[in-house]
Coordinates of C-alpha atoms in Angstrom, one line a residue:
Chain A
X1 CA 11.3 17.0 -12.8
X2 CA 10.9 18.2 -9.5
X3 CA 7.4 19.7 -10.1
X4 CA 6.2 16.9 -12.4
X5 CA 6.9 15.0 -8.7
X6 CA 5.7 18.1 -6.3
X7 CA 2.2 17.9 -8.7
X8 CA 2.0 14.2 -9.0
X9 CA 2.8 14.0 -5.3
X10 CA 0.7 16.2 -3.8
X11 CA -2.6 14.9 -5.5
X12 CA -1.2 11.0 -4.6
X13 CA -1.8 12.5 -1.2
X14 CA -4.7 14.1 -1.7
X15 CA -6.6 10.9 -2.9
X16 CA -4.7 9.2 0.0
X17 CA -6.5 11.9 2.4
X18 CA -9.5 11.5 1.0
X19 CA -9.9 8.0 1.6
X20 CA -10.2 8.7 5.6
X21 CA -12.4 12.2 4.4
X22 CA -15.3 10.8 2.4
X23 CA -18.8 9.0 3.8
X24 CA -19.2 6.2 1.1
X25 CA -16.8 3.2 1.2
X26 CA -16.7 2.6 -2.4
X27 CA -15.4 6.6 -2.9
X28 CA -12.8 5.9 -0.3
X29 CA -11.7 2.3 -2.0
X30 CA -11.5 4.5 -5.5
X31 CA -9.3 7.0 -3.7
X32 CA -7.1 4.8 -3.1
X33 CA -7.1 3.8 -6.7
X34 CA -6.3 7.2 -7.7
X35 CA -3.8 7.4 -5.0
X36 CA -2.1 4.1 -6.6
X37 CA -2.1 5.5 -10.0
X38 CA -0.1 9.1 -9.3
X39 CA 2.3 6.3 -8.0
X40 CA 2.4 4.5 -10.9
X41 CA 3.0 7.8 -12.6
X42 CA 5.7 8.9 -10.0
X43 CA 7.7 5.2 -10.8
X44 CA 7.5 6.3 -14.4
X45 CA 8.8 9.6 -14.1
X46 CA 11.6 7.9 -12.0
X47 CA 11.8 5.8 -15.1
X48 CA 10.7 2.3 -13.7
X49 CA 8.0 2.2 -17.0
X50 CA 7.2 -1.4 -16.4
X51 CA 7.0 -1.1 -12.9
X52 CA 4.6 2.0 -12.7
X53 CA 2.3 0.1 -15.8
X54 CA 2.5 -2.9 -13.1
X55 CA 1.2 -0.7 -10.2
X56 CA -1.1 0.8 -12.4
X57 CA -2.7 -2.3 -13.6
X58 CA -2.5 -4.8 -10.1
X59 CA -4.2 -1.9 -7.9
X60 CA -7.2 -1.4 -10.6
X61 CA -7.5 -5.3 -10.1
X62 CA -6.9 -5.1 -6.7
X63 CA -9.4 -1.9 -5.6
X64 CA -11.9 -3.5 -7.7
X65 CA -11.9 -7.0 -5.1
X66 CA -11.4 -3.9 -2.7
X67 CA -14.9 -1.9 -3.3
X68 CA -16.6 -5.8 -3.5
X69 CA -15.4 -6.7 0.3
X70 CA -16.7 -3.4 0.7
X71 CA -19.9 -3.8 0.4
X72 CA -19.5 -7.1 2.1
X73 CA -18.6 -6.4 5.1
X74 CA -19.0 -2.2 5.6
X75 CA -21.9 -0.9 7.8
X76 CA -22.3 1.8 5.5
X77 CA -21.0 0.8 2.0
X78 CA -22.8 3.8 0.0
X79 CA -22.4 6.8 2.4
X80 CA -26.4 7.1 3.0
X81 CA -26.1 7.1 6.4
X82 CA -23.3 8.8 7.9
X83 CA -21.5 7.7 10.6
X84 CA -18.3 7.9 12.9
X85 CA -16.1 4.7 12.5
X86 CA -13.0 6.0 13.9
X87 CA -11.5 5.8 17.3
X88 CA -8.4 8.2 19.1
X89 CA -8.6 10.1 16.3
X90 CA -6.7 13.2 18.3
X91 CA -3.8 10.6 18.9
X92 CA -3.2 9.1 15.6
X93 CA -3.3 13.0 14.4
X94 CA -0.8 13.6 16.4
X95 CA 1.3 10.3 16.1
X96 CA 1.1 10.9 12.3
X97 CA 1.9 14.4 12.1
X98 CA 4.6 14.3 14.7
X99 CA 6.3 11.2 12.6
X100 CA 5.7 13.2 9.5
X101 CA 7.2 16.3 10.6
X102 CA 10.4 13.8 11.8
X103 CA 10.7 12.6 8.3
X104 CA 10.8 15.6 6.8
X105 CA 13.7 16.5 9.2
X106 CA 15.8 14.1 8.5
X107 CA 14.8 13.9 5.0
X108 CA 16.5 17.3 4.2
X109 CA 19.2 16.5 7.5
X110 CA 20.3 13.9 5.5
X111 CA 23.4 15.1 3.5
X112 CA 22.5 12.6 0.4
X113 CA 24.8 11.1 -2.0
X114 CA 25.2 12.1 -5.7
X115 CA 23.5 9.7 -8.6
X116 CA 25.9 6.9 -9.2
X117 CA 25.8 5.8 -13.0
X118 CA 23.5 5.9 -15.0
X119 CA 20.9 2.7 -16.0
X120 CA 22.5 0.9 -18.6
X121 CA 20.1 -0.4 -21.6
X122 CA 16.6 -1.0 -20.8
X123 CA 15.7 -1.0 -17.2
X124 CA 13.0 -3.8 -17.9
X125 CA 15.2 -5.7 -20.1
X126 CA 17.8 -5.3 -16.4
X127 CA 15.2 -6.4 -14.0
X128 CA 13.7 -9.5 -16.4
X129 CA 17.6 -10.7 -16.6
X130 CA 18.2 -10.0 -13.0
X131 CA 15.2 -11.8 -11.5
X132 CA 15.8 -15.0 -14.4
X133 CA 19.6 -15.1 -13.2
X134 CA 21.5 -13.2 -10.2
X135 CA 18.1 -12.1 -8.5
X136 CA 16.5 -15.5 -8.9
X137 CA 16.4 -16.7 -5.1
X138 CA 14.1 -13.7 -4.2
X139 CA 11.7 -14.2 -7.3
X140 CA 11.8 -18.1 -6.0
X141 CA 11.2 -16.6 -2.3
X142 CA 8.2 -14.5 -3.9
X143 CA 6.8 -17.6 -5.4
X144 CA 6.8 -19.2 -2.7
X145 CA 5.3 -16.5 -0.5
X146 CA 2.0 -16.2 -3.2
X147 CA 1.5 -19.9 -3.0
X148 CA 1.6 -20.3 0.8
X149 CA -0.5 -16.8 1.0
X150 CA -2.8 -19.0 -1.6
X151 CA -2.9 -22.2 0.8
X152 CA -3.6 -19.9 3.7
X153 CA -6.3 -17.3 2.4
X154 CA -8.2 -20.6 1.5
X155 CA -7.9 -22.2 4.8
X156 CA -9.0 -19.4 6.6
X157 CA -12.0 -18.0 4.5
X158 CA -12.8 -21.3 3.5
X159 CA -16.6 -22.1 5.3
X160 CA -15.4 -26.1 6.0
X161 CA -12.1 -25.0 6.4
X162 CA -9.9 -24.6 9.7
X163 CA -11.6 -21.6 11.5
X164 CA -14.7 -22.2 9.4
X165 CA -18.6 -22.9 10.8
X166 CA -17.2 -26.5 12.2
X167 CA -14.0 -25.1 14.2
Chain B
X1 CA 16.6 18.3 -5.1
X2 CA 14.5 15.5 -7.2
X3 CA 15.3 12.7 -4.4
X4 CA 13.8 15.2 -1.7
X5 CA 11.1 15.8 -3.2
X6 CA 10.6 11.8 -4.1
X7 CA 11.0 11.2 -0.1
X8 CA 8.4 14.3 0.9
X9 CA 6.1 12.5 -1.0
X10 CA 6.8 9.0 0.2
X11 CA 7.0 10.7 4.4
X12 CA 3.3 11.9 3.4
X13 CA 1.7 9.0 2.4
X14 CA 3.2 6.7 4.7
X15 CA 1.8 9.1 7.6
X16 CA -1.5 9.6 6.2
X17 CA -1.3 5.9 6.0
X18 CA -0.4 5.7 9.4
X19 CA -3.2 8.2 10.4
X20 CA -5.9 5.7 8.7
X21 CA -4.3 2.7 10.0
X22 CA -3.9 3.8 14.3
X23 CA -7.4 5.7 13.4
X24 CA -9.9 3.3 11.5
X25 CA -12.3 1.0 13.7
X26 CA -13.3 -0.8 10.6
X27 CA -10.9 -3.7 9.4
X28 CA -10.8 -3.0 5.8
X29 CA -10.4 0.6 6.0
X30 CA -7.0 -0.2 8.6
X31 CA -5.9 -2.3 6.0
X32 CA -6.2 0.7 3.6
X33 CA -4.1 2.4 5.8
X34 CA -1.6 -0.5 5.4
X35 CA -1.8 0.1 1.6
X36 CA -1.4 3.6 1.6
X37 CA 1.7 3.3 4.1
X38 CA 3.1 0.7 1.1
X39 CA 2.6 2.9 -1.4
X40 CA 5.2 5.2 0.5
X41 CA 7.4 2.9 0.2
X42 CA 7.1 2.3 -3.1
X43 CA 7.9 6.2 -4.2
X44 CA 10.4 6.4 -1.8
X45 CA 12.3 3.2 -3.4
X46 CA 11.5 4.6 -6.9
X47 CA 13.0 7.8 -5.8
X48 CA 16.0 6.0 -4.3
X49 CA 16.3 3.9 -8.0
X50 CA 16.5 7.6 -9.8
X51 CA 18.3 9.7 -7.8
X52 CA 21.0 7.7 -6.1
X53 CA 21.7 4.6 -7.4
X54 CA 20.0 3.3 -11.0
X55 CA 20.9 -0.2 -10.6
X56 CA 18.5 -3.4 -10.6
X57 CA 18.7 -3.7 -6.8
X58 CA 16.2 -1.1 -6.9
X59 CA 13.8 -2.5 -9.1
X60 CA 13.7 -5.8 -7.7
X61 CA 13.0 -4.1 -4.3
X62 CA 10.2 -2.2 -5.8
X63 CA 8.8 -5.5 -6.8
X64 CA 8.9 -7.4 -3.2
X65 CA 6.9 -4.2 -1.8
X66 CA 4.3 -4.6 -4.7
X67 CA 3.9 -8.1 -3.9
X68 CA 3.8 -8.2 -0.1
X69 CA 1.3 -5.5 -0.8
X70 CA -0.9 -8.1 -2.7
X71 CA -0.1 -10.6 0.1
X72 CA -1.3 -8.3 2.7
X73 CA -4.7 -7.7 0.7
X74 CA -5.2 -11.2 0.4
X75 CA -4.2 -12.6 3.9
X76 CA -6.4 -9.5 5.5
X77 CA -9.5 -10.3 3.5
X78 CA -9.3 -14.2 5.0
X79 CA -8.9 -12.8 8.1
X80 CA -11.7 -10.4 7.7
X81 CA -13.7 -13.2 6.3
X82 CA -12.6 -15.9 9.0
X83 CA -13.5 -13.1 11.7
X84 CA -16.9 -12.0 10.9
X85 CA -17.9 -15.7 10.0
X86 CA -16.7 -16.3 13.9
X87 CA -18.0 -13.5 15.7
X88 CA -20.0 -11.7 13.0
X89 CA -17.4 -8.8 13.6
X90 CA -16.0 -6.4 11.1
X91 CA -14.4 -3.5 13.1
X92 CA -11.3 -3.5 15.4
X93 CA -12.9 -3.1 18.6
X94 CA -14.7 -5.5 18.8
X95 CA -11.6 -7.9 17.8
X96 CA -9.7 -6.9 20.4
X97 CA -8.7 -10.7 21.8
X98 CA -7.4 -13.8 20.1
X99 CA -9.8 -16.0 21.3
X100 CA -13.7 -15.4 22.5

């Protein structure tokens, strides 16, 4: 288990590397894909199956509207003309690897409890239940969160809109 | 030893993801760096579901990051869109103020 994770893991973060290593935007946005899908693997080998086939599925959807705004709005969309679009680059080096090194501290600082239980039935089956009966208020929350993310994406983008060409 | 290993994982792509998102000039590659820092969370909560406590708590927290993960795609791509309409602007430095 814990090399199917070490494996899984370390190419997750390769692919999440890559995306701030390649020239061409569409190779980084399908880094990220491939990042997203060792994570969908890593839910499954945690045993979350519908969640890691839920990953897997929303961030192909999601990297494809990804590589489109790409090309929309990226100087350099294909890599055919490289160029530099970063800035403190030593700084958020060393803010990353400082807070990484920290985690890792306290990760293996941390004395962590033993597994408690063991899922009962069908960890879908548990998490449809939950979120239809005990869990309901914060799949109503989510709801309600998507539509007003909805009504505000549209008011935004939207040309006659709010901040549109008239504003 | 599989919960450490779960959280090693999760502490790397949330710093890489942190890397991208101080680093990146460009708007839509910070908010890659946002996604990759999610993702961390994501193993981290999956690791937390295996290796400590396999309850549904977990799982429906696994589900809130996935979705405010989708919210955060969406919301930045109006913004994105809203900006460079505006100002014709699609990197961070040149969106430095509120209001120009």
């Amino acid at each position: 288990m814990v090399w199917a994770v070490g494996t899984l893991g370390a190419v997750a973060v390769a692919f999440g590397v890559a995306v701030f290593a390649v020239d061409s935007m569409a190779r980084a946005t399908f880094a990220l894909l491939a990042s997203f899908l060792c994570t969908g693997g890593l839910l499954m080998l945690a045993g979350l199956h519908y969640l890691g086939v839920l990953v897997v599925l929303m961030m192909i959807m999601e990297m494809l509207v990804m590589a489109v705004f790409m090309v929309m709005y990226m100087m350099n969309p294909a890599g055919l003309m490289p160029m530099s679009m970063l800035h403190n680059r030593r700084g958020a080096l060393a803010i990353a690897g400082t807070a990484f090194a920290a985690m890792v501290a306290g990760i293996f600082a941390v004395p962590w409890p033993e597994r408690e239980g063991r899922p009962r039935g069908d960890p879908a089956v548990a998490l449809g239940e939950a979120s239809m009966g005990p869990k309901m208020l914060v799949m109503m929350v989510i709801g309600v969160a998507i539509l007003a993310t909805m009504i505000a994406t549209v008011a935004l983008a939207l040309k006659s809109g709010r901040y549109g060409d008239g504003a | 030893m599989a919960l450490e290993a779960f959280l090693v994982v999760a502490a790397a792509l949330f710093c890489v993801g942190l890397y991208g998102a101080l680093s990146q000039q460009s708007i839509v590659m910070l908010m890659m760096g946002l996604e990759l820092m999610v993702n961390g969370i994501l193993v981290a909560a999956g690791g937390f579901w295996y290796a400590v406590r396999p309850v549904v708590d977990g799982q429906v927290l696994v589900l809130v990051a996935i979705t405010v993960m989708a919210l955060e795609m969406a919301m930045g791509f109006a913004v994105v869109t809203a900006l460079f309409r505006a100002r014709d602007v699609d990197v961070t430095d040149d969106a430095g103020d509120l209001k120009g």
